[in-house]
PDB file of C-alpha atoms in Angstrom:
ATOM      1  CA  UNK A   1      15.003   5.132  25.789  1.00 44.00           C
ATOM      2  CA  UNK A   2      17.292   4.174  28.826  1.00 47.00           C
ATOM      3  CA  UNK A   3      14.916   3.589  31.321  1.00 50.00           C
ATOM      4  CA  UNK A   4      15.783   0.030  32.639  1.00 48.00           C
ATOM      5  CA  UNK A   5      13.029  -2.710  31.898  1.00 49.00           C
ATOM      6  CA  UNK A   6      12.242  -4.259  35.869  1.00 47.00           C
ATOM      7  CA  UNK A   7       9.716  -6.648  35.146  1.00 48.00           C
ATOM      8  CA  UNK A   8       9.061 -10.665  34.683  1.00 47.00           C
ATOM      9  CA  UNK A   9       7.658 -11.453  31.264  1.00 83.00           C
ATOM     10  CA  UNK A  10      10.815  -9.259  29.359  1.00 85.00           C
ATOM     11  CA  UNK A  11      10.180 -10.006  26.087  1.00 88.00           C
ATOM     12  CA  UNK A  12       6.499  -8.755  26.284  1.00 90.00           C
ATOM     13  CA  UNK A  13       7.997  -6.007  27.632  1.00 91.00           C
ATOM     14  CA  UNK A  14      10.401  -5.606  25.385  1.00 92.00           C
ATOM     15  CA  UNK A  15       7.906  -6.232  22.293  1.00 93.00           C
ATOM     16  CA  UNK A  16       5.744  -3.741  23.446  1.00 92.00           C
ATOM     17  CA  UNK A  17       8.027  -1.061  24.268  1.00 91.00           C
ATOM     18  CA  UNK A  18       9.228  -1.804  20.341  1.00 91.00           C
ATOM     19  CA  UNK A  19       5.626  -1.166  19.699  1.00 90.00           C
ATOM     20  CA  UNK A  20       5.635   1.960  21.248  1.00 88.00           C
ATOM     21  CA  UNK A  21       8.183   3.143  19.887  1.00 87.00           C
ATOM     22  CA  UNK A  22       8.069   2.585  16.013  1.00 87.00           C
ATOM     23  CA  UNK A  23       3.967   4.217  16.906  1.00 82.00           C
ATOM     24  CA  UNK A  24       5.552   7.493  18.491  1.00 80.00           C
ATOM     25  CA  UNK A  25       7.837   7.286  15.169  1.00 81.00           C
ATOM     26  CA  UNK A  26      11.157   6.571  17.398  1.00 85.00           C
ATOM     27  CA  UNK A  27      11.865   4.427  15.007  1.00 88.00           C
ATOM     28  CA  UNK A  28      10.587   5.178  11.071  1.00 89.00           C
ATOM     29  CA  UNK A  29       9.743   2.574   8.482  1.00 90.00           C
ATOM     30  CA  UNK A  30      12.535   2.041   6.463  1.00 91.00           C
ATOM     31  CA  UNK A  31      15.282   2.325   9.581  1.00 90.00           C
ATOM     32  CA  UNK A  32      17.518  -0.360  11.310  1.00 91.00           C
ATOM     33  CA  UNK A  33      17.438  -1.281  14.983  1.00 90.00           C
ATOM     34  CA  UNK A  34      20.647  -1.618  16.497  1.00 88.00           C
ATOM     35  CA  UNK A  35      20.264  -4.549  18.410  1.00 88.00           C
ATOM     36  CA  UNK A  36      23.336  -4.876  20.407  1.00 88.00           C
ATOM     37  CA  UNK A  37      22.525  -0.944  20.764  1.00 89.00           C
ATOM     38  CA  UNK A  38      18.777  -1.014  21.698  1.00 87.00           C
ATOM     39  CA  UNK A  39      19.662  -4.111  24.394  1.00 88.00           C
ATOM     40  CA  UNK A  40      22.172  -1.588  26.351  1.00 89.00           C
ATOM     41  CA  UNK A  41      19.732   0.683  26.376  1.00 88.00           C
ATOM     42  CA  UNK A  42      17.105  -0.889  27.880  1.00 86.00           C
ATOM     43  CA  UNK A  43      19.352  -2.754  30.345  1.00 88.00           C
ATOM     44  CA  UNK A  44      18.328  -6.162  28.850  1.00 88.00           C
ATOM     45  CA  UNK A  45      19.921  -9.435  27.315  1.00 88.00           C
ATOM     46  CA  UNK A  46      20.077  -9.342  23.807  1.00 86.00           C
ATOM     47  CA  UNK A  47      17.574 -12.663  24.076  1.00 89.00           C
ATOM     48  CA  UNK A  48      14.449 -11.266  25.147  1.00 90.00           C
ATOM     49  CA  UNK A  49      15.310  -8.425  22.821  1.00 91.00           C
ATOM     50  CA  UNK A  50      15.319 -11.214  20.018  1.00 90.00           C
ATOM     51  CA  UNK A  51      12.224 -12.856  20.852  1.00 92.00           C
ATOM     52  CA  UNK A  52      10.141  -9.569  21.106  1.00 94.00           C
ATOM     53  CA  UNK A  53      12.114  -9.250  17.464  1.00 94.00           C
ATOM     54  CA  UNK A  54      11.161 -12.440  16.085  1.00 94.00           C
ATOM     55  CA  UNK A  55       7.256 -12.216  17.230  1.00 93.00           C
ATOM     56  CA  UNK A  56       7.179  -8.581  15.846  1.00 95.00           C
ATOM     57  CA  UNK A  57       9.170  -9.993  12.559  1.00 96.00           C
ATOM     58  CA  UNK A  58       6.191 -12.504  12.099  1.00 94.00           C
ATOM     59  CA  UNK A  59       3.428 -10.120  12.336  1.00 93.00           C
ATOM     60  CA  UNK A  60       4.930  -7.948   9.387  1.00 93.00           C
ATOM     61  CA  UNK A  61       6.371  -5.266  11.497  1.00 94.00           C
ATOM     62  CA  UNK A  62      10.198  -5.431  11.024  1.00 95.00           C
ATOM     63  CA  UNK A  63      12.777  -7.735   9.041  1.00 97.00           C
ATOM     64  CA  UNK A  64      15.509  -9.636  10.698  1.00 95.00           C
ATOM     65  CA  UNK A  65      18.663  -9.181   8.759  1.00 92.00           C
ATOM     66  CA  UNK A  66      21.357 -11.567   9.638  1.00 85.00           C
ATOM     67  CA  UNK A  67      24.802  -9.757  10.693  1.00 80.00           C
ATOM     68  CA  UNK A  68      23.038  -6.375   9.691  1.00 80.00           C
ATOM     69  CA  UNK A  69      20.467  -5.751  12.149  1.00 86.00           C
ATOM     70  CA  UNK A  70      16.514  -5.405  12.168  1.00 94.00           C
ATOM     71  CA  UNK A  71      15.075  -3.209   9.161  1.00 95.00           C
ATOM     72  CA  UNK A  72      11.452  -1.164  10.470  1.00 94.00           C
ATOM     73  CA  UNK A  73       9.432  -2.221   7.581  1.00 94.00           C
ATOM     74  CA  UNK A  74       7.666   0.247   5.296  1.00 92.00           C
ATOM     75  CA  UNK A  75       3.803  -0.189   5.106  1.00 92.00           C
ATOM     76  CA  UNK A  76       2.685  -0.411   1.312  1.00 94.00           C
ATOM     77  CA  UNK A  77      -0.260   0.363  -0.504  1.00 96.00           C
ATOM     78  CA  UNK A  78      -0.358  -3.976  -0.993  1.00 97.00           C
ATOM     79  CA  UNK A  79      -0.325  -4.180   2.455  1.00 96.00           C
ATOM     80  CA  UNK A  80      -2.973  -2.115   3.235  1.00 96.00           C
ATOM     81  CA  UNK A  81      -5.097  -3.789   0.418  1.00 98.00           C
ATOM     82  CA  UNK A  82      -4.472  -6.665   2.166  1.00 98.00           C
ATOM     83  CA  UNK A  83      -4.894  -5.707   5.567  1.00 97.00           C
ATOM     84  CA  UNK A  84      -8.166  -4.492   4.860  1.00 98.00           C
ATOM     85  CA  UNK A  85      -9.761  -7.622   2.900  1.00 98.00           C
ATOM     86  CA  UNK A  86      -8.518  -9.648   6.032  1.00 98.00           C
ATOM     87  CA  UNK A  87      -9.845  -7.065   8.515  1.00 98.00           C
ATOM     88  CA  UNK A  88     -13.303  -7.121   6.809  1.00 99.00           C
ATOM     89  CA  UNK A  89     -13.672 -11.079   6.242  1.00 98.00           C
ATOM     90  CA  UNK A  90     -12.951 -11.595   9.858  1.00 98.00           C
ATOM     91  CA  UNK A  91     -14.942  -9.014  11.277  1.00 99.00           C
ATOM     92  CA  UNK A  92     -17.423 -10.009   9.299  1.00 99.00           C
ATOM     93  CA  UNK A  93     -17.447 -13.988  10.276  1.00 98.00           C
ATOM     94  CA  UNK A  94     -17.361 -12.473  14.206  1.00 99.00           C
ATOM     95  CA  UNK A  95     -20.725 -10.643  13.424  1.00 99.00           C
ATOM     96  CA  UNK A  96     -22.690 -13.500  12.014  1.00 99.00           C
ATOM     97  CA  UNK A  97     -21.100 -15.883  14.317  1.00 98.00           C
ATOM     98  CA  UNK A  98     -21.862 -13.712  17.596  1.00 98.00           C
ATOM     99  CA  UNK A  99     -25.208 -11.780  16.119  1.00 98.00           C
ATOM    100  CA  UNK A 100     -27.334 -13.581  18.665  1.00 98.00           C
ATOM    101  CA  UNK A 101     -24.956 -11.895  21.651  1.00 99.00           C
ATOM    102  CA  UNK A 102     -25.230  -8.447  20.775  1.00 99.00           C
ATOM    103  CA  UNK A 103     -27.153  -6.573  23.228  1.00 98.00           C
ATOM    104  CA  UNK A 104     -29.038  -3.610  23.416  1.00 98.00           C
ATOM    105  CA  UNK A 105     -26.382  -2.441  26.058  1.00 99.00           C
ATOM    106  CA  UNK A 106     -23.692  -3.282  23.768  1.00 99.00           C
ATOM    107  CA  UNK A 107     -25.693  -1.266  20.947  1.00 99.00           C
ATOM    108  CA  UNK A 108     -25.892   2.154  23.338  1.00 99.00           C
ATOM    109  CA  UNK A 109     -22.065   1.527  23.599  1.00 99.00           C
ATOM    110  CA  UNK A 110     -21.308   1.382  20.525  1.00 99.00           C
ATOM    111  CA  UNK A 111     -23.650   4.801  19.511  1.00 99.00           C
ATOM    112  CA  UNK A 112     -22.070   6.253  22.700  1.00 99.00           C
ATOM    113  CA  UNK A 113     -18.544   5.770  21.241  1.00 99.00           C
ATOM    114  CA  UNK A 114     -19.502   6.687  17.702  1.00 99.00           C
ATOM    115  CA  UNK A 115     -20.710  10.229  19.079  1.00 98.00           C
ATOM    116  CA  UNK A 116     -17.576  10.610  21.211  1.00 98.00           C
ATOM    117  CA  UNK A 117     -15.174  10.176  18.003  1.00 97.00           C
ATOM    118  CA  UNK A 118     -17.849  12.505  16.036  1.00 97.00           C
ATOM    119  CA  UNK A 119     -17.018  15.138  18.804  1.00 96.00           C
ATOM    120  CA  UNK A 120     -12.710  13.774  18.934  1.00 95.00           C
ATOM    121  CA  UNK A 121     -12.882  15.098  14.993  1.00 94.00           C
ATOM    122  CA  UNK A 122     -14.781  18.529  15.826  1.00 93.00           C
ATOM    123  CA  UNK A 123     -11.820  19.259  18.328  1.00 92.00           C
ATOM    124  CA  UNK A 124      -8.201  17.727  16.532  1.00 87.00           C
ATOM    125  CA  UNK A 125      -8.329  15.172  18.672  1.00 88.00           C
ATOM    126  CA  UNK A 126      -7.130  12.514  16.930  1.00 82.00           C
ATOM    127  CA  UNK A 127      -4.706  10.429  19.147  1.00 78.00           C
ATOM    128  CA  UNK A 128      -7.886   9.674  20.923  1.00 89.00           C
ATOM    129  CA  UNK A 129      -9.992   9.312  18.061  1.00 91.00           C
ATOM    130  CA  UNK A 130      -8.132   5.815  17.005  1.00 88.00           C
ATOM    131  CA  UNK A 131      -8.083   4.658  20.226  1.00 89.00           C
ATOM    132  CA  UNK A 132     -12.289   5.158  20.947  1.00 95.00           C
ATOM    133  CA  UNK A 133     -12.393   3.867  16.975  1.00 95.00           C
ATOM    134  CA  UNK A 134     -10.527   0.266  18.228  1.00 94.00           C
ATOM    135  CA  UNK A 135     -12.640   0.455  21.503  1.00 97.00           C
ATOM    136  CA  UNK A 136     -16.189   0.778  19.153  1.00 98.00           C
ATOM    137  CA  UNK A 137     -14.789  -2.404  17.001  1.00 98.00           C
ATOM    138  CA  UNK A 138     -13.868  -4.492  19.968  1.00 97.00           C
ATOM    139  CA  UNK A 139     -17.520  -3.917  21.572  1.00 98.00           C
ATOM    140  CA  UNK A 140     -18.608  -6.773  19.029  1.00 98.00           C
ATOM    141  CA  UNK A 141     -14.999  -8.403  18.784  1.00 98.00           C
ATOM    142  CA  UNK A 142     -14.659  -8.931  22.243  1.00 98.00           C
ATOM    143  CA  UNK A 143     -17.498 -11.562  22.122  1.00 98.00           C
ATOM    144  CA  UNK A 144     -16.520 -13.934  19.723  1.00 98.00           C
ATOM    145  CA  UNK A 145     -14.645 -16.866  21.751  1.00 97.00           C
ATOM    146  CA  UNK A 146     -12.502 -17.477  18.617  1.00 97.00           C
ATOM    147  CA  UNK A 147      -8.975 -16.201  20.172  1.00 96.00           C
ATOM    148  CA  UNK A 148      -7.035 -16.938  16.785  1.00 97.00           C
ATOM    149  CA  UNK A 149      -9.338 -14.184  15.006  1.00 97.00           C
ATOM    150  CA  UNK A 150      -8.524 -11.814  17.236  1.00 95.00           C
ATOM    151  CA  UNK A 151      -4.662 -12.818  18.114  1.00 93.00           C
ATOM    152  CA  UNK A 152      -4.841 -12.397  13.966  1.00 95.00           C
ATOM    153  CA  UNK A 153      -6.556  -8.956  13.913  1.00 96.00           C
ATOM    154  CA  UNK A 154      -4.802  -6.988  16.032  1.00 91.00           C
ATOM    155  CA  UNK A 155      -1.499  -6.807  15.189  1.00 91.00           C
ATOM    156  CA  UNK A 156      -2.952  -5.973  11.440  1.00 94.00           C
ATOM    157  CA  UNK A 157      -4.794  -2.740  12.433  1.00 92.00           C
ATOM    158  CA  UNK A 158      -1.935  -1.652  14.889  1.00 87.00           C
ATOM    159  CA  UNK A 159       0.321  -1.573  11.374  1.00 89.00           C
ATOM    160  CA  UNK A 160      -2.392   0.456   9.399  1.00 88.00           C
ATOM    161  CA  UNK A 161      -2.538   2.849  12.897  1.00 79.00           C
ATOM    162  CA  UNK A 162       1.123   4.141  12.824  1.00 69.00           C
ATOM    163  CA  UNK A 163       1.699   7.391  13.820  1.00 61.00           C
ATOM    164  CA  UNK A 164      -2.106   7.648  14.171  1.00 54.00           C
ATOM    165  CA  UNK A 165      -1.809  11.520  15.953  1.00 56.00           C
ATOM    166  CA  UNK A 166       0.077  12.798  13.003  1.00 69.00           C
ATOM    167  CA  UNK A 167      -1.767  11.566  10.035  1.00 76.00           C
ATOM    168  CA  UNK A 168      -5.366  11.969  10.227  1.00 82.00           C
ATOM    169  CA  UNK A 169      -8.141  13.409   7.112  1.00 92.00           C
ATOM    170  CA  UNK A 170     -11.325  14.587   9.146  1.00 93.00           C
ATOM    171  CA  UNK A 171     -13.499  14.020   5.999  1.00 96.00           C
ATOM    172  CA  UNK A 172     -12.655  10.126   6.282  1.00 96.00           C
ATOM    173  CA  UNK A 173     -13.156   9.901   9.475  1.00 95.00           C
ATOM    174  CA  UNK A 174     -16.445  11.201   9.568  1.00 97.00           C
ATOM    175  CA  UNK A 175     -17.516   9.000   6.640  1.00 98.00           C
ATOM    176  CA  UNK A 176     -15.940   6.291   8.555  1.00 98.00           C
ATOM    177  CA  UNK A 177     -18.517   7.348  11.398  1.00 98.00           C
ATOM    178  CA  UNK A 178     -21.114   7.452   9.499  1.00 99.00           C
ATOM    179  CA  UNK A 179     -20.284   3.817   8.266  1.00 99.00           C
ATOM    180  CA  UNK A 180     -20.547   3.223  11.737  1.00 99.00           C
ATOM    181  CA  UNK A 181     -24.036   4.484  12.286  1.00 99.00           C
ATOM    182  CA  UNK A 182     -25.384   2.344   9.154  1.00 99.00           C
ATOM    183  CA  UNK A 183     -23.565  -0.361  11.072  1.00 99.00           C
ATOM    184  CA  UNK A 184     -25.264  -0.054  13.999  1.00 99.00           C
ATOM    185  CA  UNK A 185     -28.746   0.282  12.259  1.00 99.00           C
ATOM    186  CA  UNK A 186     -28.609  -3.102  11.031  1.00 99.00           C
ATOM    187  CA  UNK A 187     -28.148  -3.991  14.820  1.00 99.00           C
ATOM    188  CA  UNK A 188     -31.045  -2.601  15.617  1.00 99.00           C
ATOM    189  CA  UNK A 189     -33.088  -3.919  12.313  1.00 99.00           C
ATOM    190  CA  UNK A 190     -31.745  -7.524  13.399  1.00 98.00           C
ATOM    191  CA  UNK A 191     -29.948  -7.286  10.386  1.00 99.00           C
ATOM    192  CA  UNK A 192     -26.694  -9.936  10.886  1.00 99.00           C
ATOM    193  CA  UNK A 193     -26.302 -10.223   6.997  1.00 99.00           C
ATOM    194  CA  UNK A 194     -26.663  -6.420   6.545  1.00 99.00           C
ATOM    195  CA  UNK A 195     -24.033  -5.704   9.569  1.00 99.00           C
ATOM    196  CA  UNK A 196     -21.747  -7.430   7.707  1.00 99.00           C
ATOM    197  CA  UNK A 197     -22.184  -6.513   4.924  1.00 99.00           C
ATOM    198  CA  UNK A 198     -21.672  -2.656   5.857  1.00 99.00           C
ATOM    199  CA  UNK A 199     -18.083  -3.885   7.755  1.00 99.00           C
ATOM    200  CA  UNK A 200     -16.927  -6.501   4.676  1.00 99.00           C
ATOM    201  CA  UNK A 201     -18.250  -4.301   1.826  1.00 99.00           C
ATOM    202  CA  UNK A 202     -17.891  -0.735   2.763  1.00 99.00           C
ATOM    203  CA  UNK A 203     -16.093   0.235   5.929  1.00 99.00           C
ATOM    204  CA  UNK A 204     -12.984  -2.415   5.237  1.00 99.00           C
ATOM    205  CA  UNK A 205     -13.500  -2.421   1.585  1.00 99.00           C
ATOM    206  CA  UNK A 206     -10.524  -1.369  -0.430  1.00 98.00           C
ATOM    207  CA  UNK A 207     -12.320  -0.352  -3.300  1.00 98.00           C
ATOM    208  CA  UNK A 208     -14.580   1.791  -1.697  1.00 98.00           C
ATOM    209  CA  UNK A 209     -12.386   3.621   0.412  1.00 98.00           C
ATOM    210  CA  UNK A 210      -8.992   3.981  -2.094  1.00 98.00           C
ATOM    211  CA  UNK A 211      -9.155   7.323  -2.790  1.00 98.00           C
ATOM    212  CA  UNK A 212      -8.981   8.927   0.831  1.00 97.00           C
ATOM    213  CA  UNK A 213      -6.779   5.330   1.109  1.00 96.00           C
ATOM    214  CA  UNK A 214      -4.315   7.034  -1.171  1.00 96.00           C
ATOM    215  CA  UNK A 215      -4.373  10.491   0.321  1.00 96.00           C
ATOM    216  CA  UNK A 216      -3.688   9.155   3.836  1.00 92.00           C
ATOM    217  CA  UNK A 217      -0.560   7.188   2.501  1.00 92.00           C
ATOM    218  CA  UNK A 218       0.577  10.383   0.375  1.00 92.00           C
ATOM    219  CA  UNK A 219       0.468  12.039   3.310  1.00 90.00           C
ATOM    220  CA  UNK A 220       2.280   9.423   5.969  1.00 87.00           C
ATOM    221  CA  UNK A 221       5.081   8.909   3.273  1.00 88.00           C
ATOM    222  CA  UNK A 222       5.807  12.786   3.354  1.00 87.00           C
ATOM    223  CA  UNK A 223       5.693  13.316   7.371  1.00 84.00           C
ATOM    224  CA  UNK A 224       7.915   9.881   7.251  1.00 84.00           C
ATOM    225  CA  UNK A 225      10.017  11.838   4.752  1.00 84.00           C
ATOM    226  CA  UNK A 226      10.548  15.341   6.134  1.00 85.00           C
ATOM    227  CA  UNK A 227      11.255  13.498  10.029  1.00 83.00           C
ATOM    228  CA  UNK A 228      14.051  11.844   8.167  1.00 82.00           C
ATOM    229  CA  UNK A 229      15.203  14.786   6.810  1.00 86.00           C
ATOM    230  CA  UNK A 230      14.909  16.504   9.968  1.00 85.00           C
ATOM    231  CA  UNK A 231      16.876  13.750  11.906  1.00 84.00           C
ATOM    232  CA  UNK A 232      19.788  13.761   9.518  1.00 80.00           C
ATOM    233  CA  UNK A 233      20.222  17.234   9.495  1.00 82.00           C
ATOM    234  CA  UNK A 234      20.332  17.330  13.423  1.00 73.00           C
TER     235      UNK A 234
END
């Protein structure tokens, strides 16, 4: 935390060693950022410190209260409903709209990284897990030239990953692999509407996915809860 910042474009810096740091749970939904603090700290001006604040305050990560700080906002069950419809509508529009551009190299990638997270589960390893599961999705992201759908997407499933080496439920995961697999056999069927239809209707779907949906958030609210705990009583 008081490692000085040495670098040109500060507030990217500064956003994304926020980023870091409410992932890593340095900062837990529900807590204040001392800004005046946090600037000392990381040997900056409190203006890039602001503009990293503002750009994370308009991507749903944190409130700016005036006079009173910056509040680490909570993820809710409504924002994850939400956060999945959009995740599965745009993902969705990138398939049909970049069908024609999927190769058969980008296909072995993609069955390549669903068999490395099928192994990640078998050992715990689950920090690496979410990182090969946003690696598989950006295989077919990647080549849609629409940069608004992906500017838009990202920050969305970095909120729904928080603390994603402490929360994980290995049964979900592999259903979510095998989601995967049904996605990439449509790929090779030259299936666009199918594809889709497995990302919009079943992998991002709300509905379909609420129960473990509800488990997972049990779970984060009660490791949220007891590192709270723990940091008051220390």
């Amino acid at each position: 935390m008081n490692q000085k910042l040495n670098v040109t474009s500060l507030s990217k810096q500064v956003y994304d060693h926020l980023l870091e740091q409410m992932n890593n749970g340095a900062f837990l939904p529900g807590s204040t950022i001392n800004i005046s603090k946090f600037s000392e700290q990381l040997g900056v001006s409190k203006t890039p410190l602001r503009d990293a604040l503002i750009h994370l305050e308009l991507e749903g990560f944190v409130t700016i209260l005036p006079r009173r700080g910056v509040r680490v906002n909570v993820l809710t069950l409504q924002d994850v409903k939400n956060a999945y419809e959009l995740i599965g509508c745009l993902e969705a529009t990138v398939v049909m709209q970049c069908f024609e551009l999927i190769t058969a190299d980008h296909i072995t990638k993609l069955e390549e990284l669903n068999a490395k997270m099928l192994e990640m589960i078998k050992t715990d390893n689950f920090e690496y897990y979410f990182k090969t599961n946003i690696a598989f999705h950006n295989t077919f992201m990647d080549l849609s030239d629409n940069e608004l759908i992906k500017k838009t997407i990202l920050p969305v499933k970095q909120r729904l990953y928080e603390f994603p080496s402490k929360v994980y439920i290995s049964e979900w995961e592999k259903g979510n692999c095998g989601e995967h697999q049904q996605f990439i056999d449509c790929l090779k069927d030259k299936d666009p509407k199918g594809a889709a239809s497995v990302l919009k209707n079943i992998h991002w779907s709300y509905t379909v996915q609420e129960d473990y949906i509800l488990k997972f958030h049990a779970m984060r609210e009660e490791m949220i809860d007891q590192e709270q705990a723990s940091r008051e009583r220390s």
